[in-house]
Amino acid sequence: MGIEMRLEVKVSHGLHYQGDAMAVPLFQRARNRGYHGLDKATEGEWKGPFCFIQGADTQYGMIADFFTEKADTGWQEEIELTRKAIAAANKMTPRPKFFIVCGDLVNSFPGTEGREEQEKDLKREFMDLDSEIPLVCVCGNHDLGNTPTRQTVANYVDKFGDDYFSFWVGGVKFIVLNSQFYEDPSQVMELKEKQDQWLDEQLAGAQTSGCKHLVIFQHIPWFLEDPNEGKDYFNIEKELRLKMLEKFKSAGVRTIFCGHYHRNAGGFYGDMEEVVTSAMGCPLGEAKSGLRVVRILDNSITHDYYAMDDIPERVTLSNPSL
Ligand SMILES: [Zn+2]
């Protein structure tokens, strides 16, 4: 009887969680501008510090493309790097509350050779992520094309979920943006305006939502080192950048996490931090392929980048200001 009861409790608890998480396929959870199971009703309350993993630019196919200029040599290296990242995430204590990949999931642009195979392989690898660590995807320029069209956006949404949405984890509000709308919206002005309007509503609502922190994720960084730097390939045009940074700061955004640069970088706009994270796939700077562990603390957000072989098994959630 005792054993039966225990089993029943265990099974029903398991079913409750698994049922909820498994009901929606892994890459279909970002829908209706939210993320399945990570809403304010279930995750709106602050229950203390936690950690999550932020990676960027898995970009299956770039290593071969960049170093050999032959796209047909495959992406086995990227696959091995993903496996290391997933193994480390699955072993981490405390368990990361989610794993987010900030864009350029694969290298081949929409409709080009290798794209479907790269997507298929990436999705297969992430199936090994612990089912209790939600995977959150952000779209990058390689995912949508440098000049997105309605079709490339629709294809991405179909394959990976919404291109922009918000979600809640442990009392913190997270906003995921489609940064391609800031880079080149020329073919999708209508979609860009919809995101603008939605974002304004999200930011206005955040101030009265009671969120502990407000955090943004996007692919292309607003700036690399200095909010006043000039435009180059890896950042957003200055006038729009300064307007948006001011908007985020006024709304109380604490941190903006990005990728795209394939190097670690970032800086501050007032007391708002922008963090640029190097690649899970092909690095272009000194840092080796890796990911960032982010700690959400009472009064601060701290983070460290680790090469895939150096990711810690234990994360200390202490507040340096205490
Ligand atoms: Zn990119």
Short mmCIF file of N, CA and C in Angstrom, two decimals, residues 182-260:
data_model
loop_
_atom_site.label_atom_id
_atom_site.label_comp_id
_atom_site.label_asym_id
_atom_site.label_seq_id
_atom_site.Cartn_x
_atom_site.Cartn_y
_atom_site.Cartn_z
N TYR A 182 15.00 45.29 -37.30
CA TYR A 182 15.74 46.53 -37.09
C TYR A 182 16.87 46.68 -38.11
N GLU A 183 17.27 45.54 -38.69
CA GLU A 183 18.41 45.54 -39.61
C GLU A 183 17.95 45.84 -41.04
N ASP A 184 16.95 45.10 -41.52
CA ASP A 184 16.42 45.36 -42.86
C ASP A 184 14.96 44.90 -42.97
N PRO A 185 14.04 45.81 -42.65
CA PRO A 185 12.61 45.45 -42.71
C PRO A 185 11.98 45.77 -44.07
N SER A 186 12.82 46.08 -45.08
CA SER A 186 12.29 46.65 -46.33
C SER A 186 11.19 45.81 -46.99
N GLN A 187 11.25 44.48 -46.84
CA GLN A 187 10.24 43.63 -47.48
C GLN A 187 9.11 43.23 -46.53
N VAL A 188 9.22 43.65 -45.28
CA VAL A 188 8.24 43.20 -44.27
C VAL A 188 7.85 44.33 -43.33
N MET A 189 7.61 45.52 -43.89
CA MET A 189 7.32 46.69 -43.06
C MET A 189 6.11 46.46 -42.14
N GLU A 190 5.12 45.78 -42.67
CA GLU A 190 3.91 45.51 -41.90
C GLU A 190 4.22 44.66 -40.66
N LEU A 191 5.05 43.63 -40.86
CA LEU A 191 5.41 42.75 -39.75
C LEU A 191 6.26 43.50 -38.73
N LYS A 192 7.15 44.33 -39.24
CA LYS A 192 8.02 45.12 -38.35
C LYS A 192 7.17 46.04 -37.47
N GLU A 193 6.17 46.69 -38.10
CA GLU A 193 5.33 47.61 -37.32
C GLU A 193 4.53 46.87 -36.26
N LYS A 194 4.14 45.66 -36.59
CA LYS A 194 3.41 44.85 -35.59
C LYS A 194 4.30 44.54 -34.39
N GLN A 195 5.56 44.20 -34.67
CA GLN A 195 6.47 43.94 -33.54
C GLN A 195 6.68 45.21 -32.72
N ASP A 196 6.85 46.35 -33.42
CA ASP A 196 7.05 47.63 -32.71
C ASP A 196 5.91 47.90 -31.74
N GLN A 197 4.70 47.72 -32.24
CA GLN A 197 3.51 48.00 -31.44
C GLN A 197 3.43 47.02 -30.26
N TRP A 198 3.66 45.76 -30.55
CA TRP A 198 3.63 44.71 -29.52
C TRP A 198 4.68 45.00 -28.45
N LEU A 199 5.88 45.39 -28.90
CA LEU A 199 6.97 45.66 -27.95
C LEU A 199 6.61 46.83 -27.03
N ASP A 200 6.03 47.88 -27.60
CA ASP A 200 5.62 49.03 -26.78
C ASP A 200 4.62 48.58 -25.71
N GLU A 201 3.70 47.72 -26.09
CA GLU A 201 2.71 47.21 -25.11
C GLU A 201 3.40 46.38 -24.03
N GLN A 202 4.34 45.54 -24.45
CA GLN A 202 5.07 44.70 -23.50
C GLN A 202 5.86 45.55 -22.51
N LEU A 203 6.52 46.58 -23.03
CA LEU A 203 7.35 47.41 -22.16
C LEU A 203 6.48 48.25 -21.22
N ALA A 204 5.37 48.76 -21.74
CA ALA A 204 4.47 49.56 -20.90
C ALA A 204 3.89 48.67 -19.79
N GLY A 205 3.49 47.48 -20.14
CA GLY A 205 2.89 46.56 -19.18
C GLY A 205 3.89 46.08 -18.14
N ALA A 206 5.16 46.01 -18.53
CA ALA A 206 6.18 45.47 -17.62
C ALA A 206 6.31 46.32 -16.36
N GLN A 207 6.12 47.63 -16.54
CA GLN A 207 6.33 48.52 -15.41
C GLN A 207 5.35 48.27 -14.27
N THR A 208 4.16 47.80 -14.61
CA THR A 208 3.16 47.54 -13.57
C THR A 208 2.96 46.05 -13.33
N SER A 209 3.77 45.23 -13.98
CA SER A 209 3.55 43.78 -13.91
C SER A 209 4.10 43.14 -12.64
N GLY A 210 4.93 43.89 -11.91
CA GLY A 210 5.52 43.33 -10.70
C GLY A 210 6.69 42.40 -10.98
N CYS A 211 7.24 42.45 -12.20
CA CYS A 211 8.37 41.55 -12.52
C CYS A 211 9.60 41.97 -11.71
N LYS A 212 10.36 40.96 -11.31
CA LYS A 212 11.58 41.21 -10.51
C LYS A 212 12.65 41.88 -11.38
N HIS A 213 12.82 41.38 -12.58
CA HIS A 213 13.74 41.95 -13.56
C HIS A 213 13.07 41.90 -14.92
N LEU A 214 13.55 42.73 -15.83
CA LEU A 214 13.07 42.72 -17.21
C LEU A 214 14.29 42.53 -18.11
N VAL A 215 14.23 41.51 -18.98
CA VAL A 215 15.40 41.09 -19.77
C VAL A 215 15.00 40.92 -21.23
N ILE A 216 15.90 41.32 -22.13
CA ILE A 216 15.64 41.20 -23.58
C ILE A 216 16.63 40.20 -24.20
N PHE A 217 16.15 39.43 -25.16
CA PHE A 217 17.01 38.57 -25.99
C PHE A 217 16.82 38.94 -27.45
N GLN A 218 17.90 39.01 -28.19
CA GLN A 218 17.82 39.23 -29.64
C GLN A 218 19.11 38.73 -30.28
N HIS A 219 19.11 38.64 -31.60
CA HIS A 219 20.31 38.13 -32.27
C HIS A 219 21.35 39.24 -32.48
N ILE A 220 21.02 40.24 -33.28
CA ILE A 220 22.00 41.29 -33.59
C ILE A 220 22.11 42.27 -32.42
N PRO A 221 23.33 42.53 -31.95
CA PRO A 221 23.50 43.49 -30.86
C PRO A 221 23.20 44.92 -31.33
N TRP A 222 22.73 45.75 -30.42
CA TRP A 222 22.56 47.17 -30.76
C TRP A 222 23.93 47.80 -30.98
N PHE A 223 24.88 47.43 -30.09
CA PHE A 223 26.25 47.92 -30.23
C PHE A 223 27.20 46.82 -29.77
N LEU A 224 28.48 46.96 -30.11
CA LEU A 224 29.45 45.93 -29.74
C LEU A 224 30.22 46.29 -28.47
N GLU A 225 30.65 47.55 -28.38
CA GLU A 225 31.43 47.98 -27.22
C GLU A 225 30.88 49.26 -26.61
N ASP A 226 30.38 50.16 -27.48
CA ASP A 226 30.03 51.51 -27.03
C ASP A 226 28.72 51.93 -27.73
N PRO A 227 27.73 52.37 -26.96
CA PRO A 227 26.45 52.76 -27.57
C PRO A 227 26.59 53.83 -28.66
N ASN A 228 27.70 54.58 -28.63
CA ASN A 228 27.89 55.66 -29.61
C ASN A 228 28.77 55.30 -30.79
N GLU A 229 29.18 54.04 -30.88
CA GLU A 229 30.05 53.62 -32.00
C GLU A 229 29.28 53.72 -33.33
N GLY A 230 30.02 53.69 -34.43
CA GLY A 230 29.39 53.76 -35.75
C GLY A 230 28.78 52.44 -36.17
N LYS A 231 28.06 52.47 -37.25
CA LYS A 231 27.42 51.26 -37.79
C LYS A 231 28.47 50.37 -38.46
N ASP A 232 28.43 49.07 -38.19
CA ASP A 232 29.18 48.13 -39.02
C ASP A 232 28.34 46.88 -39.21
N TYR A 233 28.92 45.83 -39.77
CA TYR A 233 28.13 44.64 -40.10
C TYR A 233 27.44 44.03 -38.88
N PHE A 234 28.12 44.12 -37.71
CA PHE A 234 27.65 43.36 -36.55
C PHE A 234 26.73 44.13 -35.60
N ASN A 235 26.46 45.42 -35.84
CA ASN A 235 25.57 46.14 -34.93
C ASN A 235 24.43 46.79 -35.71
N ILE A 236 23.58 47.53 -34.98
CA ILE A 236 22.41 48.18 -35.57
C ILE A 236 22.72 49.67 -35.76
N GLU A 237 22.14 50.21 -36.78
CA GLU A 237 22.34 51.62 -37.16
C GLU A 237 22.10 52.56 -35.95
N LYS A 238 22.96 53.58 -35.84
CA LYS A 238 23.08 54.35 -34.60
C LYS A 238 21.82 55.10 -34.14
N GLU A 239 21.15 55.75 -35.07
CA GLU A 239 20.00 56.57 -34.66
C GLU A 239 18.90 55.70 -34.05
N LEU A 240 18.59 54.61 -34.74
CA LEU A 240 17.58 53.67 -34.23
C LEU A 240 18.06 53.04 -32.92
N ARG A 241 19.34 52.69 -32.89
CA ARG A 241 19.94 52.07 -31.69
C ARG A 241 19.73 52.94 -30.46
N LEU A 242 20.08 54.23 -30.56
CA LEU A 242 20.00 55.10 -29.40
C LEU A 242 18.55 55.31 -28.96
N LYS A 243 17.67 55.39 -29.95
CA LYS A 243 16.23 55.53 -29.64
C LYS A 243 15.74 54.29 -28.87
N MET A 244 16.13 53.11 -29.34
CA MET A 244 15.66 51.88 -28.72
C MET A 244 16.30 51.66 -27.34
N LEU A 245 17.60 51.98 -27.23
CA LEU A 245 18.26 51.80 -25.93
C LEU A 245 17.60 52.69 -24.88
N GLU A 246 17.24 53.90 -25.28
CA GLU A 246 16.58 54.82 -24.36
C GLU A 246 15.21 54.26 -23.95
N LYS A 247 14.52 53.72 -24.93
CA LYS A 247 13.19 53.13 -24.67
C LYS A 247 13.31 51.97 -23.67
N PHE A 248 14.29 51.10 -23.88
CA PHE A 248 14.48 49.95 -22.99
C PHE A 248 14.86 50.41 -21.58
N LYS A 249 15.76 51.38 -21.53
CA LYS A 249 16.22 51.86 -20.22
C LYS A 249 15.05 52.47 -19.44
N SER A 250 14.25 53.28 -20.12
CA SER A 250 13.10 53.91 -19.47
C SER A 250 12.10 52.87 -18.97
N ALA A 251 12.00 51.75 -19.68
CA ALA A 251 11.05 50.71 -19.29
C ALA A 251 11.58 49.84 -18.15
N GLY A 252 12.85 50.08 -17.78
CA GLY A 252 13.42 49.32 -16.66
C GLY A 252 14.12 48.04 -17.05
N VAL A 253 14.48 47.91 -18.34
CA VAL A 253 15.22 46.71 -18.77
C VAL A 253 16.57 46.69 -18.06
N ARG A 254 16.91 45.50 -17.52
CA ARG A 254 18.19 45.41 -16.81
C ARG A 254 19.31 44.93 -17.73
N THR A 255 19.01 43.91 -18.55
CA THR A 255 20.05 43.33 -19.40
C THR A 255 19.48 42.95 -20.76
N ILE A 256 20.30 43.13 -21.80
CA ILE A 256 19.96 42.69 -23.16
C ILE A 256 21.02 41.67 -23.58
N PHE A 257 20.60 40.46 -23.90
CA PHE A 257 21.54 39.42 -24.33
C PHE A 257 21.44 39.22 -25.84
N CYS A 258 22.59 39.15 -26.52
CA CYS A 258 22.62 39.02 -27.98
C CYS A 258 23.67 37.99 -28.41
N GLY A 259 23.77 37.80 -29.71
CA GLY A 259 24.79 36.93 -30.30
C GLY A 259 25.34 37.61 -31.54
N HIS A 260 25.42 36.86 -32.67
CA HIS A 260 25.73 37.40 -33.99
C HIS A 260 27.20 37.74 -34.23
#
